[in-house]
Each structure stands twice: as structure tokens, then as C-alpha cells.
Coordinates of C-alpha atoms in Angstrom, one line a residue:
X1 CA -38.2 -98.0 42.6
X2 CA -39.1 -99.2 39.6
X3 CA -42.2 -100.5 38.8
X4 CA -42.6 -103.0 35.8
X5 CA -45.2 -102.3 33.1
X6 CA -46.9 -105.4 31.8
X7 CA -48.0 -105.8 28.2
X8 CA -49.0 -108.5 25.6
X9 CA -46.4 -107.8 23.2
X10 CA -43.0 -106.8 23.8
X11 CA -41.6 -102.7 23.3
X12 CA -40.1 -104.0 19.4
X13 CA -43.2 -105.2 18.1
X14 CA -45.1 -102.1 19.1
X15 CA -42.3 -99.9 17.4
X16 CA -42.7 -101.9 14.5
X17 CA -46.2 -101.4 14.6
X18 CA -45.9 -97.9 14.7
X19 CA -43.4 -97.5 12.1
X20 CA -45.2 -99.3 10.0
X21 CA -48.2 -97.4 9.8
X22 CA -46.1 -94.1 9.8
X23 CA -45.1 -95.3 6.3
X24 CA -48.7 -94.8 5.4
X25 CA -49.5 -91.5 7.2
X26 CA -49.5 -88.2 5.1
X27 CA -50.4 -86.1 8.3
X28 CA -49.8 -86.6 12.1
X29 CA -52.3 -89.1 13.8
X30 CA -53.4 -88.8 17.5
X31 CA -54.6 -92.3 19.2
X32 CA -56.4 -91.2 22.7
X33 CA -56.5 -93.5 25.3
X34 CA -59.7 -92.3 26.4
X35 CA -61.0 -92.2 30.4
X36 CA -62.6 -94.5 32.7
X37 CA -66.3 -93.8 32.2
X38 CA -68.5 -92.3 35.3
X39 CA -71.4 -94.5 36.4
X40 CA -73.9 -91.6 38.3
X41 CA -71.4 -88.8 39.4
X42 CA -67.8 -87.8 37.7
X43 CA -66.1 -89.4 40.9
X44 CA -67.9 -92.8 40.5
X45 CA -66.0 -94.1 37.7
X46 CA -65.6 -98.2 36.2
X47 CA -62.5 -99.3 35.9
X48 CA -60.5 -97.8 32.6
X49 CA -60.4 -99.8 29.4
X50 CA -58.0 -97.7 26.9
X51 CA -58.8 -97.7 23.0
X52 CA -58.0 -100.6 21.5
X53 CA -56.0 -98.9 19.0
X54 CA -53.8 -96.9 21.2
X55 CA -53.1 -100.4 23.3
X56 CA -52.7 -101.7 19.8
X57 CA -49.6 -99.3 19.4
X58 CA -48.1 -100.4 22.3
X59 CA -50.6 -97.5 24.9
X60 CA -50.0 -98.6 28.6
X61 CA -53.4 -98.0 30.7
X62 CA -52.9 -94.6 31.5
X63 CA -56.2 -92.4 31.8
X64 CA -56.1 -89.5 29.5
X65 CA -53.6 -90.3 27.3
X66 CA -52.3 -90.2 23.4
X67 CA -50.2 -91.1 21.2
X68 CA -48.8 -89.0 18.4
X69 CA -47.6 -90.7 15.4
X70 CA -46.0 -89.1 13.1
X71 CA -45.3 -89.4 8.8
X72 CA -42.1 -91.4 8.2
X73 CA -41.9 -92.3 12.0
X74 CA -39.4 -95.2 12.4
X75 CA -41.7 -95.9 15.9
X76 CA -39.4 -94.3 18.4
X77 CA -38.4 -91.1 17.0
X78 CA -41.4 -89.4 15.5
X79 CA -43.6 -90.8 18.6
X80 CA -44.3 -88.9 21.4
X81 CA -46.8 -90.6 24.3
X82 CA -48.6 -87.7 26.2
X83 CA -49.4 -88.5 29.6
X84 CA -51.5 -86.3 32.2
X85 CA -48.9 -85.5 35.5
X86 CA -49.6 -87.1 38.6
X87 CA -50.8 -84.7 41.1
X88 CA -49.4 -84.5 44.9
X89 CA -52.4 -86.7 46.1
X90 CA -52.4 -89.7 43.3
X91 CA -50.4 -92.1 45.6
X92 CA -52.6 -91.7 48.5
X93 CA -55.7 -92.8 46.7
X94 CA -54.7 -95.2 43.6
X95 CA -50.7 -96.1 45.0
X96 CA -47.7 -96.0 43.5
X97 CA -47.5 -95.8 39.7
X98 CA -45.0 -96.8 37.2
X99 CA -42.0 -94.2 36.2
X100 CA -42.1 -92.7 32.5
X101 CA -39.0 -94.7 32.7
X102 CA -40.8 -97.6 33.1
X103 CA -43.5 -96.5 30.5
X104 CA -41.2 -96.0 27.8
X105 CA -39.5 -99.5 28.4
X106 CA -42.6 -101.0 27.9
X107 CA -43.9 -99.1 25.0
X108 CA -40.7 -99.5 22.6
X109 CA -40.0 -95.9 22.8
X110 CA -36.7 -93.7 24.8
X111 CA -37.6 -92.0 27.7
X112 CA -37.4 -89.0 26.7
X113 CA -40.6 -89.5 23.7
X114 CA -43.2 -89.7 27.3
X115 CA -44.3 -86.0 27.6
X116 CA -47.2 -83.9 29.6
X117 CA -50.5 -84.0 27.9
X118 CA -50.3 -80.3 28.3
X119 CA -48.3 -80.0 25.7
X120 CA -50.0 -82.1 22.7
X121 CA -51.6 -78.9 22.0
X122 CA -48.2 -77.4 21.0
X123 CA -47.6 -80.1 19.0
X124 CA -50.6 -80.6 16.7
X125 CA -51.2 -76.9 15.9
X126 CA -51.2 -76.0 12.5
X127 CA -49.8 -79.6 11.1
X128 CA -53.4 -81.1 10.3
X129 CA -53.5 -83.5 12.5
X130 CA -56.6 -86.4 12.4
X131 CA -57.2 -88.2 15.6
X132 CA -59.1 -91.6 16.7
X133 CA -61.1 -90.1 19.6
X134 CA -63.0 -93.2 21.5
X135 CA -66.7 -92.0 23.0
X136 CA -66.0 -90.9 26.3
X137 CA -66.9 -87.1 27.0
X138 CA -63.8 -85.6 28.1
X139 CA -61.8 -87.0 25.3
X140 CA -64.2 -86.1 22.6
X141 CA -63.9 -81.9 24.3
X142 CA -60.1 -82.1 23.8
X143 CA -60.0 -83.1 20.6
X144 CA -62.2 -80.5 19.5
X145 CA -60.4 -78.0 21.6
X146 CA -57.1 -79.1 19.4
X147 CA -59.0 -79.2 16.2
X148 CA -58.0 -82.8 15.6
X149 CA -60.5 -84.0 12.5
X150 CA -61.6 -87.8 12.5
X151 CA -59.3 -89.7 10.7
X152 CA -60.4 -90.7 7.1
X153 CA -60.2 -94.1 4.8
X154 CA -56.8 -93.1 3.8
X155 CA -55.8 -93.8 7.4
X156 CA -58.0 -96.5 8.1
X157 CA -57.7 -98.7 5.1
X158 CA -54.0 -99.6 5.9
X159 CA -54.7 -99.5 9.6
X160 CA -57.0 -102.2 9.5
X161 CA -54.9 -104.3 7.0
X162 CA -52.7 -104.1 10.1
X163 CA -55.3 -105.1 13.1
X164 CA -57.0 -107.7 11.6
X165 CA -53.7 -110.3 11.2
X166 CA -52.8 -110.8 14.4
X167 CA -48.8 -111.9 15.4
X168 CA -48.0 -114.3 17.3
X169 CA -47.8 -112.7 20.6
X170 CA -51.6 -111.2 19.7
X171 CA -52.6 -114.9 19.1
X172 CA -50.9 -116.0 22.4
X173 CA -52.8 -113.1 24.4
X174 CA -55.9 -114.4 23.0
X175 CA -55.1 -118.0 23.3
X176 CA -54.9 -117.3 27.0
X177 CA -58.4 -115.5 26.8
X178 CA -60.0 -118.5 25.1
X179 CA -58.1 -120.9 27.5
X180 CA -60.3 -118.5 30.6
X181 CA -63.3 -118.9 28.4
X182 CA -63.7 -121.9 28.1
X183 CA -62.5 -122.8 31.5
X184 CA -66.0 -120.4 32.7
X185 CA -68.3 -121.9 30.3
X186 CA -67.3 -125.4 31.7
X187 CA -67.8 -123.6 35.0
X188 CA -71.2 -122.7 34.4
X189 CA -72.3 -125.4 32.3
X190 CA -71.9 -127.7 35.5
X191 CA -73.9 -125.8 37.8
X192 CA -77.0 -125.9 35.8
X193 CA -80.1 -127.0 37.3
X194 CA -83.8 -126.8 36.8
X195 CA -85.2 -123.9 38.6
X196 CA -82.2 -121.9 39.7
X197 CA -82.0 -118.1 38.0
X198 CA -80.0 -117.6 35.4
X199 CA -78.2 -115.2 37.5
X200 CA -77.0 -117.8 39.6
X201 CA -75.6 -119.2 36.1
X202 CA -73.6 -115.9 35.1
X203 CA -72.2 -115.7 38.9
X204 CA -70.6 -118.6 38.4
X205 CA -69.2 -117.4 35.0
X206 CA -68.0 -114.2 36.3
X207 CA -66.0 -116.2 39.2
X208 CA -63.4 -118.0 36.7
X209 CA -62.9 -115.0 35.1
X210 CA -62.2 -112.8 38.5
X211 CA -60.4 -115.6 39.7
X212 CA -57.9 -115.7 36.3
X213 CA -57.4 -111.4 36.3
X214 CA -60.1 -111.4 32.9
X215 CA -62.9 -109.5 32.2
X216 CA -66.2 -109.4 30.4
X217 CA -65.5 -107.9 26.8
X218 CA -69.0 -106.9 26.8
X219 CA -72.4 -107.9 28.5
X220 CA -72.8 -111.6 28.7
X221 CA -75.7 -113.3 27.5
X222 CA -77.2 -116.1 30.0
X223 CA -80.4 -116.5 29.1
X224 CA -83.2 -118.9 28.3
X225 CA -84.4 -116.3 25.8
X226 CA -82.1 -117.1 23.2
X227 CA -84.2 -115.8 21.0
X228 CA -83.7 -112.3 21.6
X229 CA -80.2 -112.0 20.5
X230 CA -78.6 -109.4 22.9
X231 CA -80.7 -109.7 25.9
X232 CA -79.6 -108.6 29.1
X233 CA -79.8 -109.2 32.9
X234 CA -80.4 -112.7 34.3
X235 CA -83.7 -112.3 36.2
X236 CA -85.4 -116.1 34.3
X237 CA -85.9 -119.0 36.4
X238 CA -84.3 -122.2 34.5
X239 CA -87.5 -124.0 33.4
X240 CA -87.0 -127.6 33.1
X241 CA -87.7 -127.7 29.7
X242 CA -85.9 -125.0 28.9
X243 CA -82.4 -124.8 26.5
X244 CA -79.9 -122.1 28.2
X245 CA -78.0 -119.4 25.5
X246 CA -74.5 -118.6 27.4
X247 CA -72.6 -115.8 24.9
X248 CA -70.3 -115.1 26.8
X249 CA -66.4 -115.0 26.4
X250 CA -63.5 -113.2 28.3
X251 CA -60.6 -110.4 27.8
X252 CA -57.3 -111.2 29.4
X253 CA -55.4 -108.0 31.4
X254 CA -53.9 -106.7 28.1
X255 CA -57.3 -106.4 26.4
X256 CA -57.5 -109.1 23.9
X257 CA -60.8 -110.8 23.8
X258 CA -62.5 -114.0 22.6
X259 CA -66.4 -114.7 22.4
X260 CA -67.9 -118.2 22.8
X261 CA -71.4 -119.2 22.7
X262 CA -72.5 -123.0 23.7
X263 CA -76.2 -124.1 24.2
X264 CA -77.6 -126.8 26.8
X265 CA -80.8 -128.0 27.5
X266 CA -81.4 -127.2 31.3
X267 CA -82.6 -130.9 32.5
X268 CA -80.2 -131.9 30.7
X269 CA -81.9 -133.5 27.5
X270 CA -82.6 -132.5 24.3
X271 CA -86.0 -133.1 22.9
X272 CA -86.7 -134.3 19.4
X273 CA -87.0 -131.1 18.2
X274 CA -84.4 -129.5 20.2
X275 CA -82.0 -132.2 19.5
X276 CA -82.8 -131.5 15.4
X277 CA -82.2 -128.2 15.6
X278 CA -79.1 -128.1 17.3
X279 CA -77.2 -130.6 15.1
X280 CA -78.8 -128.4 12.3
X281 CA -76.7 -125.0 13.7
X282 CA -73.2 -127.5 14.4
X283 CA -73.4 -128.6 10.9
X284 CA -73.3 -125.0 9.8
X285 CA -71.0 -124.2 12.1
X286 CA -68.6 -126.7 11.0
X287 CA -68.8 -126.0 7.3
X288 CA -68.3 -122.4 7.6
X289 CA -65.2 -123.4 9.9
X290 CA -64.1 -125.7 7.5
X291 CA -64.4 -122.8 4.8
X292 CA -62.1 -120.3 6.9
X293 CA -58.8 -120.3 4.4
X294 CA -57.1 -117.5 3.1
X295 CA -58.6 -115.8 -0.2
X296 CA -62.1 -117.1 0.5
X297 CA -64.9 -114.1 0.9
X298 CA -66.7 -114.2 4.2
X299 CA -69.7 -113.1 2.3
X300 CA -69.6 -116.7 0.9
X301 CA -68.7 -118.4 3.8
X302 CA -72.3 -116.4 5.2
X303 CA -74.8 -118.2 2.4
X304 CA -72.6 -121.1 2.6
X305 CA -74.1 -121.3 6.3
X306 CA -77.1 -120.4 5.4
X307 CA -77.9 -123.3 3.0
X308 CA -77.1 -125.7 5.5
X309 CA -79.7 -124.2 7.9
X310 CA -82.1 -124.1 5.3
X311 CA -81.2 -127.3 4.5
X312 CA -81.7 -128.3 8.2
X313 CA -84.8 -126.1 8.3
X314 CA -86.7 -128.1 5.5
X315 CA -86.1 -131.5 7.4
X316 CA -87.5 -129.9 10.4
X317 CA -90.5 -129.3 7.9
X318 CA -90.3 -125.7 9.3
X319 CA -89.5 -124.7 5.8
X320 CA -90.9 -126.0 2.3
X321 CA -89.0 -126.2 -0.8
X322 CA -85.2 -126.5 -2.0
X323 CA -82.9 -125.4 0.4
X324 CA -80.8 -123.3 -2.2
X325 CA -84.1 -121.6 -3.1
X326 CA -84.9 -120.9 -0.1
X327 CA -81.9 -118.5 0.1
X328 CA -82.3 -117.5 -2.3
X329 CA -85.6 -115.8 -1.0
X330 CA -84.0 -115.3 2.0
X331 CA -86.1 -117.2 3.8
X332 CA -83.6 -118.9 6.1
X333 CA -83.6 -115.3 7.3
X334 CA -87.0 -115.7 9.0
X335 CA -84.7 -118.2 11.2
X336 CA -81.4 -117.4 11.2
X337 CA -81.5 -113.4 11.8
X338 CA -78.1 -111.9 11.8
X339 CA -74.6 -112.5 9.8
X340 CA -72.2 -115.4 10.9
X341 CA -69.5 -113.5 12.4
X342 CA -67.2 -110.7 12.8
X343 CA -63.2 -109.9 13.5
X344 CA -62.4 -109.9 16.9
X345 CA -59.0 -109.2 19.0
X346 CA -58.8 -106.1 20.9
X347 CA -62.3 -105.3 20.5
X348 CA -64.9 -108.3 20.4
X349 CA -66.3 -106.7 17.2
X350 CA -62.9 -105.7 16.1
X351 CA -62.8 -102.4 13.7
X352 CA -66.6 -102.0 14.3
X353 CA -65.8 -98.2 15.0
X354 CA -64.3 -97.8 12.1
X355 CA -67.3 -98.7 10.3
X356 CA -67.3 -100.5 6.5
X357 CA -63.9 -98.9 5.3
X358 CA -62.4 -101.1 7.9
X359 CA -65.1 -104.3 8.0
X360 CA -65.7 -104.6 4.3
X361 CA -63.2 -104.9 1.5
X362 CA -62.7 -101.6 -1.1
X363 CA -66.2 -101.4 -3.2
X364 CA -68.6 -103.8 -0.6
X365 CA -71.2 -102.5 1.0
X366 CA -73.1 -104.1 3.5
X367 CA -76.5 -106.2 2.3
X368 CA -79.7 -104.2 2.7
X369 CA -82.4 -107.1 3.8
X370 CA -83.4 -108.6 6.7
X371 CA -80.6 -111.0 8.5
X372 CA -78.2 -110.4 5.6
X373 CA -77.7 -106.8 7.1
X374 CA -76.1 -107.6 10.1
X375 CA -73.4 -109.0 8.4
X376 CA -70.5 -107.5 10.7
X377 CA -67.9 -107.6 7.9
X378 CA -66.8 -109.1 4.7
X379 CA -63.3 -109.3 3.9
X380 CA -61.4 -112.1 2.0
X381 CA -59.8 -114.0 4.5
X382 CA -56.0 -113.9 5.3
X383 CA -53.9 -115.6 7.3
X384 CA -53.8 -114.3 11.0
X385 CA -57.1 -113.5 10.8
X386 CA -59.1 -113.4 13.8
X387 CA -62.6 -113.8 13.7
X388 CA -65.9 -115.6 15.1
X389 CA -68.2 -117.9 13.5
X390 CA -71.5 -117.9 15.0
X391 CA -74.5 -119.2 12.9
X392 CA -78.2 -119.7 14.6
X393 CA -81.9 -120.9 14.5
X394 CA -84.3 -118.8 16.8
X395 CA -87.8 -118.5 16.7
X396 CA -88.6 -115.0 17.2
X397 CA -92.3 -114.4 17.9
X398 CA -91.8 -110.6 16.7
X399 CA -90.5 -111.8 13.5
X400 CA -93.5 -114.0 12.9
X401 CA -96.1 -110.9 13.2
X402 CA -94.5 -108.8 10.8
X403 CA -95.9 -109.3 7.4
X404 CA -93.1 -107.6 5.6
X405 CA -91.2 -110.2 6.4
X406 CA -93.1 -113.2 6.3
X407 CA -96.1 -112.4 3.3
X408 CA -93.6 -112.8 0.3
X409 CA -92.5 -116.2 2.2
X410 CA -96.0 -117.5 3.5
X411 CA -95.6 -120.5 0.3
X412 CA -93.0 -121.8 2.1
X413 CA -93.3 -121.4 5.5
X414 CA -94.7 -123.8 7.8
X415 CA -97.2 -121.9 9.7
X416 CA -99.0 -124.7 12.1
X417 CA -95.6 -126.1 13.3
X418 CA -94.1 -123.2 13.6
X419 CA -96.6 -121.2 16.1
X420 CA -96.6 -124.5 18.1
X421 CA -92.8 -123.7 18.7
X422 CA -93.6 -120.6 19.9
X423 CA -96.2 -121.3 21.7
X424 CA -93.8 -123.9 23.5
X425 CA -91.3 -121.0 23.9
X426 CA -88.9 -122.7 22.2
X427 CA -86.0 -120.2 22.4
X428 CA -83.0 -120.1 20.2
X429 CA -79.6 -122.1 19.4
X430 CA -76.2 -120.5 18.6
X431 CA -73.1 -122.1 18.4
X432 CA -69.8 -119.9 18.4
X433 CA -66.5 -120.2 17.9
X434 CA -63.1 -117.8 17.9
X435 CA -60.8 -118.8 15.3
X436 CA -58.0 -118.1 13.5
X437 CA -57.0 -118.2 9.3
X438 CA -53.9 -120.0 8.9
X439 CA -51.4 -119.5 6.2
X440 CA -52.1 -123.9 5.1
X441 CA -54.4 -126.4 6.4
X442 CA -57.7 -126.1 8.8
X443 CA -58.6 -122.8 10.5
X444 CA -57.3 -122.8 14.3
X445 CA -60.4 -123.6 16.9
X446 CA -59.2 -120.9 19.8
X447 CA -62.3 -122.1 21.9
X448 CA -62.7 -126.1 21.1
X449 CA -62.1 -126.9 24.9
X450 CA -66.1 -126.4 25.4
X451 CA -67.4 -129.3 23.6
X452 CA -69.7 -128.5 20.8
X453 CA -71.3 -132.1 19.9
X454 CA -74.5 -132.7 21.6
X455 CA -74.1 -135.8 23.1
X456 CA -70.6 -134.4 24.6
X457 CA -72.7 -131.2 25.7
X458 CA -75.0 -133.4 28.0
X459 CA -71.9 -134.9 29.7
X460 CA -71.1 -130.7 30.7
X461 CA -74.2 -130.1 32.1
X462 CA -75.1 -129.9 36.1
X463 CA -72.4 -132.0 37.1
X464 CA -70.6 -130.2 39.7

């Protein structure tokens, strides 16, 4: 019987994916699939969640798997998908599973191109080949049994030029994911209350996206310390006059993500200072939005950001002095402690594992100083382009004891107000959006169904 293979783009547009970076290749490239990764014991496994680039190429979720794609493919012939054979007992434990048949259909490629893993080893000996090999244990041992080398720029460069513009059946897959989103952030935003756990919060989350088939494309952040940037676990009482961080976004059943972060203030109002800050971080958010059209650096996009906290910063009288000189010392920094955003689609930090050859443009480097070094990528912007924009203000009390950081700056830095925030435990504000570069006209808001607007924030918040 067969047994329908679901994926977010149909089998042509994976075979044109393939053939098109075959046209690049100068030596056979294997794309593992990877294995669902043990939690305590090699039985007790979480759920599998293949590469993104072999799902990228049109991969269905089958543990252990691999493409080989190779030099002047045209996607079908010159592709062969290695698959591990079912043994007698599969069916009994995880149930029926799709024919190779069904595979190929799925994948763009004839029947006959699915093979047993067994015999990849054959088929890379002696021809060079470079492999993506994702961090799971088992996969990393069999490449090194085959004497597959880590692929290099020359295979990267035009393989990212390929992932970061997404088509149109990429955009709809994370449409979809951004449509679940927001639909859990509205979810959890109306459930807030003083003096529930923030636990209680990310339940609430996690139930849309069960309920929709989506997952967590990494760890969400609920928290009233939204200061500390990745924090995790929920174990905080909401304090009354608290603000709540959620970062959290979703990944639809074919693995492409989106990543949303809203603020609200738990009673639901902002105080003076709260309120300040807040519209300080939207205006930056909107400029740099705004600034999302094809050709423009994302380096600029960054400081353009970063003038308008400083700007907002100064009026706060947290900062002293001209808010271009100010970043010019970098001492939004002090404030605003990691880059504006990154690419995102199959991976939430898309091309991360590739590292600068795929995140940076030929001949940028990432910046050396505080904040500015976190800067997850800097491309010029194309059209297709996926990526989030995510400025912040936090008040960091580690960051105020270090003296490398804040000596050169002491001129302008508003000491007294500034350790009466932290004494208050003021927290931190980050506003986040998924978006999209279009080819004319204003950047595409994937996640614009949470409200961003402070006023319209307070109409989200504990009203179920």
C-alpha cells in the first residue's frame, strides 16, 4: 500500500535544487541526515530532526540517511539517496513506513536512485568526496570511516547563495510557521497574570503549537529575566511589576522555522520608564525593517539600529552625549548587547554551521568588540531573503561590574539612574520580527499578527 510522503516543496523543485548546485560541485558531496539524538541511554532517543541541508535537497526524515550529489548532476541522475534497510521488527515498534517508491516520488528522483546505506561506502571510495556531517555521534564515526573531508568555501559559498533566497513554496512553509507563532504568542500573552510561574506561560505556548503539528525550533525564552539573553527553564514567579520576554517562535512538520519575540508588562501596564524604553526598541525595530531592501548591507542596517537606541537611550538620560557619538564609542553596546538579527528558514540561525563563509559576504569578518560581535551575519540583502530583526535594551548587572567595558564610557554613562534600574530589576525589552526582502517595495512582516505597538500590547495581555 502506498504510503504518501509529505514535503514542503514539490519533487521538481528539489531536483532543481540539486541540479543546481551540482553545476558548482568539482567533487561528489554527501548531505547526512543525521539520527535522532539519545537523551540518557542509546534507546531513549527525541524525536529525529534531519539536517537542514539534506531536507533542503529534498531528504525525507529518514534516520541515518544521505544524499550523494554528484558534479554535473541534472538532480535525478547523478543522485543517489542512501537509506538504512528496515529490519524484520521496524513495523512492530514504529508502524508501517513509506515504500522507496514512495520516497523517490517525493524527493524528485526515479526509484531506482534510493539505495542501502551499506553501499555509500562503495560509492565514495577513491572520488574525494566532502560531506556535511551534522553533530550527532554516529554520523560523525561514518564519515570518518568513509574518509569524507568537511566540505570547504568552494562548496559553501554557492550553497548558501542558494539557502538564503527562499522560493515561494519555502516562503509558504514559513508563512504557515509564523501564522502558528503568532497564533501561540497570542495564546500566552492572554493568560498572563501576576504571580503565576512562567512555566505556566510556556505551557500554554507549547499547546498551540502541539495542537497545529509544530515544534520548538530551539529552547523558548519565557522569562522575566530578559536580561539574560538565552535563559532557560521557567521556574520565576510573574511579579507584578514585572515585564515578561517570550522568544519564542515555531517550526512547521517540514522543518521551516520562524522566531518572534514580544514583551508585556505582567499587570498589564507599563511604567514610565518601562513604557520609554519600549517605544525606544519599536522605533529601532521599525527603521531597521524599513531598511530591509535588496543591495543594502545588514552591517548598516545594525548601527542604523543602534543610533536610534542611543538616540532613545540619551532621552532616557541613561546616556549623555550625541547619539551618533555615542556609537561611535560603542556605548549603545553597554545597552543593546548582541547584533540585530540573523537568516533564518530551515535552521532558526540559518547557515550558522557553516560559519562566516556562509553568514558574511567574501572579505567580512565578523566585528571584534563587545555587542558588535555577535553580529550573526552580514550579507547585502537580496530579494527572498529571510531573516529576523531583533534589536534590544537590557540592563545587565554583569555588564555594569566590568570595567573593561564601562571605564572608557564612565563620561557618558549615567551611573545613579542606571543602578536604580537595576536595583528595581528592571529586566530587558526585545522586539522581533521574521521577514522577508522583496524584489520592490517594503520588506514582508511574516509575524505582524502579534501586535507590536504598546498600547495594542496591553489589549493582548491576561484576557483569556
Amino acid at each position: 500500500m502506498s504510503t504518501p510522503v509529505k514535503m514542503p516543496s514539490p519533487p521538481d523543485a528539489y531536483r532543481r535544487r540539486r541540479a543546481k548546485l551540482a553545476s558548482h560541485l568539482k567533487r561528489p558531496l554527501v548531505v547526512f541526515a543525521g539520527h535522532a539524538p539519545s537523551r540518557n541511554y542509546a534507546a531513549n532517543v527525541y524525536p529525529l530532526r534531519p539536517s537542514s541541508t539534506y531536507l533542503y535537497f529534498g531528504g525525507p526524515f529518514i534516520e541515518h540517511a544521505a544524499w550523494l550529489i554528484t558534479p554535473g548532476s541534472d538532480g535525478d541522475n547523478g543522485c543517489t539517496l542512501f537509506r538504512p534497510v528496515a529490519g524484520p521488527d521496524d513495523a512492530v515498534w514504529l508502524g508501517p513506513t513509506p515504500s522507496d517508491g514512495d520516497y523517490a516520488f517525493a524527493a524528485g528522483v526515479a526509484a531506482s536512485r534510493i539505495a542501502d546505506l551499506d553501499k555509500l561506502e562503495a560509492a565514495v571510495a577513491g572520488r574525494g568526496a566532502v560531506a556535511i556531517i551534522p553533530p550527532f555521534p554516529d554520523t560523525i564515526a561514518l564519515a570518518a570511516k568513509l574518509k569524507l573531508a568537511p566540505l570547504g568555501d568552494e562548496e559553501i559559498i554557492p550553497l548558501a547563495a542558494m539557502r538564503v533566497r527562499k522560493d515561494e513554496h519555502e516562503l509558504a512553509a514559513m508563512r504557515y510557521a509564523a501564522e502558528i507563532g503568532c497564533d501561540a504568542h497570542r495564546a500566552a500573552m492572554a493568560v498572563i497574570r501576576p504571580e503565576m510561574l512562567e512555566a505556566d506561560v510556556a505551557a500554554e505556548y507549547e499547546a498551540v503549537l502541539v495542537a497545529n503539528q509544530c515544534r520548538h525550533p530551539y529552547t523558548p525564552i519565557i522569562t522575566i529575566r530578559g536580561e539574560v539573553l538565552h535563559g532557560n527553564g521557567h521556574p520565576n514567579m510573574l511579579d507584578p511589576g514585572a515585564m515578561l520576554l517570550m522568544d519564542a517562535g515555531a517550526e512547521e512538520p517540514g522543518g521551516y522555522a520562524t522566531d518572534i519575540t514580544r514583551v508585556v508588562p505582567v499587570n498589564g501596564q507599563w511604567t514610565t520608564i518601562q513604557r520609554h524604553i519600549y517605544d525606544a526598541v519599536l522605533r529601532a525595530n521599525r527603521a531597521a525593517i524599513e531598511a530591509c531592501t535588496p543591495g543594502r548591507r545588514f552591517r548598516e542596517i545594525h548601527f542604523l539600529a543602534a543610533r536610534v537606541i542611543a538616540e532613545g537611550l540619551a532621552q532616557a538620560e541613561l546616556l549623555v552625549g550625541d547619539p551618533a557619538a555615542l556609537v561611535e564609542r560603542n556605548a549603545h553596546a553597554l545597552f543593546f548587547t548582541h547584533g540585530l538579527g540573523h537568516l533564518i528558514g530551515l535552521d532558526v540561525h540559518d547557515l550558522r554551521e557553516f560559519g562566516p563563509a556562509a553568514t558574511y559576504a567574501p572579505g567580512r569578518q565578523p566585528p571584534t568588540e563587545f555587542g558588535g560581535r555577535y553580529l550573526r551575519m552580514d550579507r547585502d540583502l537580496e530579494p527572498g531573503m529571510t531573516l529576523t530583526i531583533e534589536p534590544g535594551i537590557y540592563l545587565t548587572p554583569e555588564v555594569w561590574e566590568r570595567k573593561d567595558l564601562c571605564g572608557p564610557l564612565e563620561d557618558v554613562i549615567n551611573r545613579p539612574k542606571i543602578e536604580a534600574l537595576l536595583a528595581e530589576r528592571f529586566g530587558g525589552i526585545r522586539i522581533e520580527h521574521t521577514v522577508c526582502v522583496r524584489a520592490e517595495g517594503a520588506a514582508e512582516i511574516l509575524t505582524d499578527a502579534v501586535p507590536t505597538d504598546a498600547d495594542e500590547v496591553l489589549e493582548m495581555v491576561g484576557i483569556a
